[in-house]
Tab-separated table of C-alpha atoms in Angstrom:
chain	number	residue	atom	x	y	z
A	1237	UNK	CA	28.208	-65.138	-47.585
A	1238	UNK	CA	28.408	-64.550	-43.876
A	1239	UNK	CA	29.025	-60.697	-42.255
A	1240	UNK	CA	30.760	-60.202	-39.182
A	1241	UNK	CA	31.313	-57.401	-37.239
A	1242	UNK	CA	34.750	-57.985	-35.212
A	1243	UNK	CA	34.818	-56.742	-31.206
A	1244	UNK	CA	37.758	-54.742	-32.772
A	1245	UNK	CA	37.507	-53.052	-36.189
A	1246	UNK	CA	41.216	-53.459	-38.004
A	1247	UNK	CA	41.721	-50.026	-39.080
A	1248	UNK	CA	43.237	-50.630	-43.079
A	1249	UNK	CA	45.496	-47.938	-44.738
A	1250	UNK	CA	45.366	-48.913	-48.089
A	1251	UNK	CA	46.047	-45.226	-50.113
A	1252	UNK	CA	50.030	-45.764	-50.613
A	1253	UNK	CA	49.814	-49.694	-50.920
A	1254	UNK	CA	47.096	-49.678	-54.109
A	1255	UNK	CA	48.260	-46.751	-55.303
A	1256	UNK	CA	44.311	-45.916	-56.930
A	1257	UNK	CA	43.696	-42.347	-54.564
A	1258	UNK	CA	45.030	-39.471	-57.024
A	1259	UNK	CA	45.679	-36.141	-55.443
A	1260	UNK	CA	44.415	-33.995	-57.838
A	1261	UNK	CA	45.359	-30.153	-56.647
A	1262	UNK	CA	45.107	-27.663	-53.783
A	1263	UNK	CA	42.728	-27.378	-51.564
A	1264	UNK	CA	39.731	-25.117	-51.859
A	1265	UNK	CA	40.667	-21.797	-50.156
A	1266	UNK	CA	37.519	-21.505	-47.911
A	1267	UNK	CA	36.865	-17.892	-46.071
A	1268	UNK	CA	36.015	-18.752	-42.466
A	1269	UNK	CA	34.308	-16.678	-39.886
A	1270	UNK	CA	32.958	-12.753	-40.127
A	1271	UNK	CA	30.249	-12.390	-42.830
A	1272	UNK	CA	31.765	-11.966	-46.105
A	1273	UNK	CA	30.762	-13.992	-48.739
A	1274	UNK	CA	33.573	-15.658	-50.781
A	1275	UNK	CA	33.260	-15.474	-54.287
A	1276	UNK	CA	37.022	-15.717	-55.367
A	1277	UNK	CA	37.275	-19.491	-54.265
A	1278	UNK	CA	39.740	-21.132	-56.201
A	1279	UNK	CA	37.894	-24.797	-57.366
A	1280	UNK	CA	39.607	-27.865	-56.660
A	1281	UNK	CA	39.961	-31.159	-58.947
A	1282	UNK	CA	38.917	-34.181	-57.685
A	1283	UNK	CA	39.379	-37.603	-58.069
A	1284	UNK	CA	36.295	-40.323	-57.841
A	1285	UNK	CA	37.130	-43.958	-56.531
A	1286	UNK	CA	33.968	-46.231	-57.463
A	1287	UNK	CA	34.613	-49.604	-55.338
A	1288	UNK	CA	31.562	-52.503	-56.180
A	1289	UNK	CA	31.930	-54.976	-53.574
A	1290	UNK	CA	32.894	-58.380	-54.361
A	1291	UNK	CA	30.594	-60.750	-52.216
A	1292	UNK	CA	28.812	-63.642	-53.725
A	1293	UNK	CA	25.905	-61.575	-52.837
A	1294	UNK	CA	26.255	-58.775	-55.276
A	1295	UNK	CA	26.329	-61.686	-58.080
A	1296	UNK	CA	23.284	-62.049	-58.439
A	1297	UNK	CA	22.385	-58.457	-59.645
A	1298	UNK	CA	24.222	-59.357	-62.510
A	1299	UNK	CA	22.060	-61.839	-63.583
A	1300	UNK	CA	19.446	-60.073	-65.477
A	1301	UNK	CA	19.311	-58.149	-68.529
A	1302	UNK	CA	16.877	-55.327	-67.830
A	1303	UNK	CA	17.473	-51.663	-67.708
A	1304	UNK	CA	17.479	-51.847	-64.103
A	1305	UNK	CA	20.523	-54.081	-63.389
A	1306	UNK	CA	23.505	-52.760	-61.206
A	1307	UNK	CA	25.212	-52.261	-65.036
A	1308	UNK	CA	23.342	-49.587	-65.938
A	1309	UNK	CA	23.460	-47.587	-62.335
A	1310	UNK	CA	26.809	-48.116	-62.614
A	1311	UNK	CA	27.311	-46.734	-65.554
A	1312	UNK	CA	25.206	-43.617	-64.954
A	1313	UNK	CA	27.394	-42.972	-62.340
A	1314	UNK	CA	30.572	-43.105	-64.105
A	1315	UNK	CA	29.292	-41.124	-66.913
A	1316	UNK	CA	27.902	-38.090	-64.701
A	1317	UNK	CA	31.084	-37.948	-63.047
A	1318	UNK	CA	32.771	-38.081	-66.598
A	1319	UNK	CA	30.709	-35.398	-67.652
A	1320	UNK	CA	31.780	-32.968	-64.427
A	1321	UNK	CA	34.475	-30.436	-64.610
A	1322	UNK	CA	34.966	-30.617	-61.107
A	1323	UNK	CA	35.863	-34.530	-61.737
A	1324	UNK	CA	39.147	-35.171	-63.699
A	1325	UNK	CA	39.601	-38.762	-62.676
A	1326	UNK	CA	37.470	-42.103	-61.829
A	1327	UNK	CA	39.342	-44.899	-60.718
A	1328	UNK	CA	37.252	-48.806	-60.688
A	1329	UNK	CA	37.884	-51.386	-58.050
A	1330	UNK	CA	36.603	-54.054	-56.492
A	1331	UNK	CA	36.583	-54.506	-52.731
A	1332	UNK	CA	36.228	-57.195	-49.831
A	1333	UNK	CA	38.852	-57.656	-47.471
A	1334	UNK	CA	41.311	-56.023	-49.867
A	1335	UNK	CA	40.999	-53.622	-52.711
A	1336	UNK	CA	41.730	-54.648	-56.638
A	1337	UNK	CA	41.939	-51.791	-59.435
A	1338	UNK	CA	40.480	-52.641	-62.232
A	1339	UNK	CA	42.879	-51.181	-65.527
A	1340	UNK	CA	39.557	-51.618	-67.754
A	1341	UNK	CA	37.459	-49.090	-69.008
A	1342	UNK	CA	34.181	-48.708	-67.591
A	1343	UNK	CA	32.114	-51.539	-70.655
A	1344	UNK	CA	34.652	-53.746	-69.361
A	1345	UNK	CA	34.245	-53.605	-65.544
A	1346	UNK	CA	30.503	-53.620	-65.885
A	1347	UNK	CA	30.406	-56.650	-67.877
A	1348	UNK	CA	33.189	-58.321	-65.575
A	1349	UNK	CA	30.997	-57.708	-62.263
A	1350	UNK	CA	29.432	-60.884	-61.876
A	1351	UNK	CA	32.860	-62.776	-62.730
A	1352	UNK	CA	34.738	-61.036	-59.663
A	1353	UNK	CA	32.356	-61.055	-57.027
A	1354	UNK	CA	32.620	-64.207	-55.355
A	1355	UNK	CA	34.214	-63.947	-51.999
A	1356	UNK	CA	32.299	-66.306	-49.243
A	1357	UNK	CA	32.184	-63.215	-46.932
A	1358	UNK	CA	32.465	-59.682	-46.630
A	1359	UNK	CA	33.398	-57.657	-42.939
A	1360	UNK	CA	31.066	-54.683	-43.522
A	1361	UNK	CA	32.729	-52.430	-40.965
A	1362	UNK	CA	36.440	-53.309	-42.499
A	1363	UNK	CA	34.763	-52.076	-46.010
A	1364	UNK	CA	33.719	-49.111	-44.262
A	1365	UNK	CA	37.078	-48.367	-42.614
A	1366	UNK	CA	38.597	-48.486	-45.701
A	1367	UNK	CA	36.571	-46.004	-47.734
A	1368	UNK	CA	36.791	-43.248	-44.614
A	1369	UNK	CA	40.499	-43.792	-43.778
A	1370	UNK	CA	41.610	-43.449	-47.727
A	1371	UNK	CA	39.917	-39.750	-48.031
A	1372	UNK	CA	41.836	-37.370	-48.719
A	1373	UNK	CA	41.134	-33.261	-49.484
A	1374	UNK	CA	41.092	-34.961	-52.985
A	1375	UNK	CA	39.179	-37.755	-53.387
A	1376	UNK	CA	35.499	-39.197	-52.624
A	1377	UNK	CA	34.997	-42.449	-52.444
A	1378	UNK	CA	31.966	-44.290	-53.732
A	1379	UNK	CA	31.047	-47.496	-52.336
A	1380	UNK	CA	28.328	-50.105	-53.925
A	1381	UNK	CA	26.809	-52.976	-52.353
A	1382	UNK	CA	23.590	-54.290	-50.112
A	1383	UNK	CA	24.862	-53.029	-47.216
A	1384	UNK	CA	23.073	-56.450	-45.760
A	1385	UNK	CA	24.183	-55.924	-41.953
A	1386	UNK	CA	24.628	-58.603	-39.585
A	1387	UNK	CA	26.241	-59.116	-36.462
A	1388	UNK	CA	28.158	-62.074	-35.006
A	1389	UNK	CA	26.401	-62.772	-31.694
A	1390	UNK	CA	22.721	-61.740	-32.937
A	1391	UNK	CA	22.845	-58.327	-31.695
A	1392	UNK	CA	22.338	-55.842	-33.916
A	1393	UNK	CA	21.424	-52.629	-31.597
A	1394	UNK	CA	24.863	-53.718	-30.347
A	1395	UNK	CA	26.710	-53.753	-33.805
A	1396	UNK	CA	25.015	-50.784	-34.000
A	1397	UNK	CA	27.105	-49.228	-31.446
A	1398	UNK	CA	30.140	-50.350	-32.972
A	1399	UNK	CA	29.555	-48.404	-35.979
A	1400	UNK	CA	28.844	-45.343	-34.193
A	1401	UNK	CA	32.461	-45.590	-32.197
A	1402	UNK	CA	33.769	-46.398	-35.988
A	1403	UNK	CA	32.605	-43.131	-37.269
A	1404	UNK	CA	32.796	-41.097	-34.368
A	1405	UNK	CA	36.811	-41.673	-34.472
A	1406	UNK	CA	37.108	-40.665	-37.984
A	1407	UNK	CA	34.887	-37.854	-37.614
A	1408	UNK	CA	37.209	-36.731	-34.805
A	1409	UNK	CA	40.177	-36.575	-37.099
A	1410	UNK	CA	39.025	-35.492	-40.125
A	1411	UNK	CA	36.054	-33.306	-42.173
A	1412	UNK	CA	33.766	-36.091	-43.494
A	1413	UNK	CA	30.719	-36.036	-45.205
A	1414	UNK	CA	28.043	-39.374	-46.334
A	1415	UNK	CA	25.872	-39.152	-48.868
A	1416	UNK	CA	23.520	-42.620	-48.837
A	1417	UNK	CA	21.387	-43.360	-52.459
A	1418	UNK	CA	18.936	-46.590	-52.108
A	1419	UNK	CA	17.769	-48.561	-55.745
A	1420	UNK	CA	16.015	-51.018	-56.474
A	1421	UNK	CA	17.757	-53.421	-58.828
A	1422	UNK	CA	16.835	-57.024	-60.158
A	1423	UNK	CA	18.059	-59.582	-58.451
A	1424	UNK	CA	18.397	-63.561	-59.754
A	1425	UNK	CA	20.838	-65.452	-57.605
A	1426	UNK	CA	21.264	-66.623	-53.693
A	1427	UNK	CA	20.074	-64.283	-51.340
A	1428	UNK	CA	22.399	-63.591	-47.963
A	1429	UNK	CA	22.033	-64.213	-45.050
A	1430	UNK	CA	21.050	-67.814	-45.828
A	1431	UNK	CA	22.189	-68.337	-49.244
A	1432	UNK	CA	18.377	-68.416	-50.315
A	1433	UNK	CA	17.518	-68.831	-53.905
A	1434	UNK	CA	16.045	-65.465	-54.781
A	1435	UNK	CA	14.518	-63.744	-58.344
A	1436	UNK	CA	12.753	-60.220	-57.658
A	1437	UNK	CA	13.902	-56.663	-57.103
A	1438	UNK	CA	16.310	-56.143	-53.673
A	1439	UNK	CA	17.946	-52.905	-52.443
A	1440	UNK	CA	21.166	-51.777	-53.598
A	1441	UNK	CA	23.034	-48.737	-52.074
A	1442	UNK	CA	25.492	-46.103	-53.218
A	1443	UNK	CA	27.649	-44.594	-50.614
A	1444	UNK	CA	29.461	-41.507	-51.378
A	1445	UNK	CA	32.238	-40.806	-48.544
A	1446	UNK	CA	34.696	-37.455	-48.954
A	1447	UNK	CA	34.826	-33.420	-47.580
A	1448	UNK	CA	31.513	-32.401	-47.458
A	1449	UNK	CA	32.483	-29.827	-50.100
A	1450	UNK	CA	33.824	-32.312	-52.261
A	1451	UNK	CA	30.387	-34.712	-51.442
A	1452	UNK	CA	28.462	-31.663	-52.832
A	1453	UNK	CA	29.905	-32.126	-55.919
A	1454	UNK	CA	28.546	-35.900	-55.968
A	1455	UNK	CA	24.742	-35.078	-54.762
A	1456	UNK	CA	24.011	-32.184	-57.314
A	1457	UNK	CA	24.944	-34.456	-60.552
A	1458	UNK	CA	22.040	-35.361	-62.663
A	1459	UNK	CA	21.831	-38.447	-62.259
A	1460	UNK	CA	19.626	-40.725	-64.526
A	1461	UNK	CA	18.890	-43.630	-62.645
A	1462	UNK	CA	15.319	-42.948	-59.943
A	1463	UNK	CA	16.451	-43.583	-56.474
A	1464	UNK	CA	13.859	-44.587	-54.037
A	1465	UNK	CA	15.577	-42.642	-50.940
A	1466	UNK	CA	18.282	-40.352	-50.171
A	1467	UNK	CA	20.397	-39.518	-47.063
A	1468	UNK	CA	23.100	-36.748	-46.773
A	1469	UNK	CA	24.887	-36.465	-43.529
A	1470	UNK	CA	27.737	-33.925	-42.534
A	1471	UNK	CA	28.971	-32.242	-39.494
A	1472	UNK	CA	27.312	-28.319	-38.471
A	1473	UNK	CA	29.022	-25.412	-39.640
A	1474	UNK	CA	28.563	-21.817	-39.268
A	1475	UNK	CA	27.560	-20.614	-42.281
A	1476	UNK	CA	29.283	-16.921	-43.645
A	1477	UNK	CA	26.541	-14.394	-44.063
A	1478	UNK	CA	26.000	-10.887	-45.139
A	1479	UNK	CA	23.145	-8.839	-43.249
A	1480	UNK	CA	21.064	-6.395	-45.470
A	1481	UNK	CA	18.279	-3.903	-44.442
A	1482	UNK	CA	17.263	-0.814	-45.587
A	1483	UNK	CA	18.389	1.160	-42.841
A	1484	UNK	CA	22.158	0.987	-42.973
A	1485	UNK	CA	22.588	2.648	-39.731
A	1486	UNK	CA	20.873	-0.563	-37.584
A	1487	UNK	CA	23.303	-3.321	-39.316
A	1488	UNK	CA	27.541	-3.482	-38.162
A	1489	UNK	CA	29.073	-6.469	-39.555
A	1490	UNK	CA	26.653	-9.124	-38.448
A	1491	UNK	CA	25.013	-7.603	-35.711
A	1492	UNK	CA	22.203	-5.406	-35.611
A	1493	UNK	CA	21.485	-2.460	-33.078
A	1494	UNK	CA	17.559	-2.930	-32.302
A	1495	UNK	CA	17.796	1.107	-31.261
A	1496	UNK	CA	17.934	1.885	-34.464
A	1497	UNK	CA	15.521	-0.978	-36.264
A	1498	UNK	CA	12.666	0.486	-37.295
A	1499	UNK	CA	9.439	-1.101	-38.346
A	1500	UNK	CA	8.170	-0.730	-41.928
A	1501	UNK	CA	5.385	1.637	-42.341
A	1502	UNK	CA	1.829	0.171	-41.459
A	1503	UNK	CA	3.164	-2.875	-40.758
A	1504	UNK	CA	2.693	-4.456	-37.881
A	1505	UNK	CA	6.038	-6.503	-38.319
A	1506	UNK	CA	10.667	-5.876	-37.495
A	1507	UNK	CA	12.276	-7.064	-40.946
A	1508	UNK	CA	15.835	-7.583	-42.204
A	1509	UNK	CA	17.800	-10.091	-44.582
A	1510	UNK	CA	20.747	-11.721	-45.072
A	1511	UNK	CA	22.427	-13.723	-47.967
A	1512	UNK	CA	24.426	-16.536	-47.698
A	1513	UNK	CA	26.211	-18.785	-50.113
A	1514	UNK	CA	25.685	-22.380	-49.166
A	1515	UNK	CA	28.351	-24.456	-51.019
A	1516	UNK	CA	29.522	-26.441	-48.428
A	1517	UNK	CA	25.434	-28.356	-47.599
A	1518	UNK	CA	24.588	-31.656	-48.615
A	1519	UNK	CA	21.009	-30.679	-49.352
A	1520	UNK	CA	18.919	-30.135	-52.712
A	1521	UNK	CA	17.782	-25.944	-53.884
A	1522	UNK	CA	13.864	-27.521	-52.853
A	1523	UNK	CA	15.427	-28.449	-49.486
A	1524	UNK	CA	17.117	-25.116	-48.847
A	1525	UNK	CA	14.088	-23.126	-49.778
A	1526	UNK	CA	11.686	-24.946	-47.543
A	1527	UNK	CA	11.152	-22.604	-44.950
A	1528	UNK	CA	9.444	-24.886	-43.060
A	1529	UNK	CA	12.602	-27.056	-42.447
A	1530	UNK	CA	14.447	-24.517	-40.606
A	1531	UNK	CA	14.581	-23.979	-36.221
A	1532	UNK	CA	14.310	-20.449	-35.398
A	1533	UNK	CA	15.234	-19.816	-31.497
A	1534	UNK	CA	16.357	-16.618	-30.103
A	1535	UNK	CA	17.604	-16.451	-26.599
A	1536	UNK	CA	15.240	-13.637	-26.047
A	1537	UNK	CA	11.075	-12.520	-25.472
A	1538	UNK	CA	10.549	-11.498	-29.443
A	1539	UNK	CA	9.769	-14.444	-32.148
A	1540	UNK	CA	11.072	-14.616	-35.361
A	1541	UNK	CA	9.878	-16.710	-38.688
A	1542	UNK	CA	11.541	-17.107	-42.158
A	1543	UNK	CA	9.178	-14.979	-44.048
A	1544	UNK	CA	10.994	-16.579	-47.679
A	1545	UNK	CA	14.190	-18.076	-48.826
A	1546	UNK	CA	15.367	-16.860	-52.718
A	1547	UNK	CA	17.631	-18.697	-54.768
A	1548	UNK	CA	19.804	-16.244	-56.587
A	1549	UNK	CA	21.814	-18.388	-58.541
A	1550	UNK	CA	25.757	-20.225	-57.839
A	1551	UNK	CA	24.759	-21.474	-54.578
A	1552	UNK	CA	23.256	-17.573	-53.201
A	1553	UNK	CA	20.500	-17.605	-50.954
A	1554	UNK	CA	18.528	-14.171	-49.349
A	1555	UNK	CA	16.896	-14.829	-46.183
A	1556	UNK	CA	14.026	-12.681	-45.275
A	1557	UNK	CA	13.459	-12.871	-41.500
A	1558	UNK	CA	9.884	-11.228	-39.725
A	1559	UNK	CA	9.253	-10.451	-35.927
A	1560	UNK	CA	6.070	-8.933	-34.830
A	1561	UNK	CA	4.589	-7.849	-31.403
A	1562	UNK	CA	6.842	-5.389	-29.235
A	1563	UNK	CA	9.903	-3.953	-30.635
A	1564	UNK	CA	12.930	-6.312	-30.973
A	1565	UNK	CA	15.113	-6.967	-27.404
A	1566	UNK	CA	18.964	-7.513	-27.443
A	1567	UNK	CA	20.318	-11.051	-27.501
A	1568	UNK	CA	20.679	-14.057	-30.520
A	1569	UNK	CA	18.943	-15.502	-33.456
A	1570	UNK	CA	19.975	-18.440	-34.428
A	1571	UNK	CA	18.951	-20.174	-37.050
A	1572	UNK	CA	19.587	-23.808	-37.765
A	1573	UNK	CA	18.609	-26.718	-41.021
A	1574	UNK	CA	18.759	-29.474	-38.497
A	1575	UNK	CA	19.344	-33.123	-39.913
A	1576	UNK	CA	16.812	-35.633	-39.205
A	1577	UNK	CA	16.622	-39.361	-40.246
A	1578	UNK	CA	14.150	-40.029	-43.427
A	1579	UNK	CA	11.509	-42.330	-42.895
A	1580	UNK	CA	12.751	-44.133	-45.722
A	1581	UNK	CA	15.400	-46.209	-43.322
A	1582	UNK	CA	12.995	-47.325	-40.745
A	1583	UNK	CA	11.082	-48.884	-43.196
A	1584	UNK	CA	13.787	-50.679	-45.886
A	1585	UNK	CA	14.838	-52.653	-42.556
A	1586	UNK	CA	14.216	-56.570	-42.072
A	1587	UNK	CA	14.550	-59.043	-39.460
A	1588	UNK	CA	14.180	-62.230	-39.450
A	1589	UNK	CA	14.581	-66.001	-41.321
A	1590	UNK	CA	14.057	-66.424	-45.045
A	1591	UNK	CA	13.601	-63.961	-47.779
A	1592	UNK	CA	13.211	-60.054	-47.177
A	1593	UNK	CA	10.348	-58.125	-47.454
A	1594	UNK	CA	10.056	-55.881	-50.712
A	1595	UNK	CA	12.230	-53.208	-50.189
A	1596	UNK	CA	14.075	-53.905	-47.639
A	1597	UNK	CA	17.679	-54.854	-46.662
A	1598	UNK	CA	18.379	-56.911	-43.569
A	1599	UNK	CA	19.692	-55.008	-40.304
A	1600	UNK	CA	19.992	-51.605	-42.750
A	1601	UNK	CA	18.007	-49.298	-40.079
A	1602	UNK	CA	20.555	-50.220	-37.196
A	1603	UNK	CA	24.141	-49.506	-40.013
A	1604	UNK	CA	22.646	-46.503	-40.875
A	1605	UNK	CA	21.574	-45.269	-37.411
A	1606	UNK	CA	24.621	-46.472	-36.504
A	1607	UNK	CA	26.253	-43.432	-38.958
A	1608	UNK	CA	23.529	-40.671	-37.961
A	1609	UNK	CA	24.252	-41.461	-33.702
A	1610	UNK	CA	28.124	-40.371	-34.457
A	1611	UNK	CA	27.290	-37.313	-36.601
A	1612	UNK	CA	24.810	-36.458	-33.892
A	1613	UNK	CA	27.848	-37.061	-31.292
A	1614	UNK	CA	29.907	-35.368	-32.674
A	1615	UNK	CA	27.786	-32.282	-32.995
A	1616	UNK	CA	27.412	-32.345	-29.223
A	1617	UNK	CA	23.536	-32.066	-29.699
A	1618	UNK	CA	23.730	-29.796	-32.343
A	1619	UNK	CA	23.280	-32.053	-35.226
A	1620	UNK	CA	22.253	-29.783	-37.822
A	1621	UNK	CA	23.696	-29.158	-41.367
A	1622	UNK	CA	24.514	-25.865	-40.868
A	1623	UNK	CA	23.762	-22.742	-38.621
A	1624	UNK	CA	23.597	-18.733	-38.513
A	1625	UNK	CA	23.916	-16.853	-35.613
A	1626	UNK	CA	23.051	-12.984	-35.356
A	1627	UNK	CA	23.638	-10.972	-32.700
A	1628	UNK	CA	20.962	-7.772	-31.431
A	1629	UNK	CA	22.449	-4.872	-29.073
């Protein structure tokens, strides 16, 4: 199996052609702006497209008969989604240069895997095209393969660049989110690049490609199957808050009036909260609650700190925020979860001839840097996953 990546990527529309992307309701209706909390939202249905890919490749982790073989990850998947109420459809396809439904159920197009995947090639970037320009409000699409990444005149930091301008266009146009999974799954069969005779554990990925509300749905499932790295990216919003302190008289709608802001007896610290309901972030409750993953920057001479972060149940958060020193000046807080690279990709990337190293996927650091540069571009340095901005007078 050979991967190219084409000077041009050919941009394929396949949603009315295959019929297999289900609209499944209206959208979500999401309160924007001010600082209300919306707890009214009407949920949204959603349908689930899981597309294996059908290189020769992916073959060979069919070959085995252990509990870690692409069958039973699979599987998992299909059944968690079966198992959500927010899920009331999963379609099953294969995918290469086209897309084939599979009418099966999900025994049967487990079992038929290694029968249908044995195209000579695969155009990564096409496969890619095709799973962003068939979202809809709707839908998320799930993509499965090795996500081996090769270019056609040796260069990968430049097929690098090519997926950046490949995601940067669709993030132009529409609200996308990625949510990247990495297994480890035995493999007993030829090995590409080089069609190398191979029988030990390789990387396989799951891609999950949709709103970012809709990918949220996705990440929090309970999945059975261990992955060995994760990677959710999305574009910044500004998250709705509601400010709380005990003096009412220093808090207007989100802005607080530092004449009136009091510090708490023998203290020697300014306090106030907010809570925030934080639906719409492709991160995990430990993530969220990590105080030490947050920026804190106020245009302004006082410093602030997350004192703690609460979990209050349906996706509610109370932030407790602390200043000491001299009393609190007019200007912004603003604080940001920004959205940095695991370490996780540097190191599942290979280079080279022959056989890759455990762990690790050929050319995988540059695809999926690749993704993060356009997020990061399109955020116009501001690449976080979401932010809060209060205003002093």
């Amino acid at each position: 199996m050979m991967r190219r990546i084409p000077i041009q990527v050919i941009v394929l529309c396949l949603i009315t052609y295959f019929g297999i992307f289900i609209s499944c309701g209206n959208p979500r209706n999401t309160q924007n702006g001010g600082n209300k909390i919306d707890s009214t939202q009407t949920e949204r249905k959603i349908t689930v497209n899981v597309f294996v890919e059908s290189s020769g490749s992916m073959a060979g982790y069919c070959n085995v008969n252990k509990a870690s073989a692409i069958e039973t990850l699979i599987t998992d998947f299909y059944d968690r989604f079966d198992e959500c109420s927010d899920i009331n459809n999963v379609t099953l396809n294969f995918i290469n240069t086209s897309v084939v439904n599979s009418k099966s159920n999900i025994k049967q197009f487990v079992n038929s895997i290694k029968s249908n995947c044995t195209a000579q090639y695969t155009k990564l970037d096409e496969m890619l095209e095709m799973m962003m320009d068939s979202v809809t409000n709707d839908c998320v699409n799930i993509l499965i393969s090795d996500y081996v990444f090769t270019s056609n005149n040796g260069n990968l930091a430049i097929a690098s660049s090519g997926i950046t301008s490949q995601f940067s266009k669709q993030l132009e146009k529409k609200d996308l989110a990625v949510a990247i999974y990495k297994y480890m799954v035995d493999f007993s069969g030829k090995y590409y690049p080089g069609g190398i005779s191979c029988n030990k554990p390789l990387p396989l990925y799951v891609w999950a490609f949709g709103r970012k509300d809709n990918v949220c749905k996705i990440i929090h499932l309970p999945f059975n199957s261990k992955n060995c790295g994760t990677y959710f990216m999305q574009k910044a919003y500004d998250a709705d808050f509601k400010l709380e302190a005990k003096s009412k008289r220093m808090i207007e709608g989100n802005k607080i009036h530092v004449s009136k802001w009091d510090r708490k007896r023998n203290e020697n610290f300014y306090e106030f909260e907010f809570t925030t309901k934080l639906d719409k972030v492709l991160l995990a409750k430990d993530d969220i609650i990590n105080t030490s993953s947050y920026n804190v920057k106020t245009n302004n001479s006082s410093k602030y700190k997350i004192f703690n972060i609460e979990e209050l149940g349906n996706d509610k958060y109370k932030f407790t925020i602390r200043t000491s020193g001299s009393n609190p000046a007019p200007g912004k807080i603003t604080i940001s979860y920004p959205i940095t690279t695991p370490t996780w990709v540097e190191k599942s990337n290979f280079e080279g001839n022959g056989l890759p190293s455990d762990s690790t996927t050929y050319g995988v650091s540059y695809l999926i840097n690749g993704v993060s540069k356009a997020f990061e571009n399109t955020s116009k340095n501001n690449n976080n996953y979401f932010n809060i901005t209060i205003n002093l007078e």
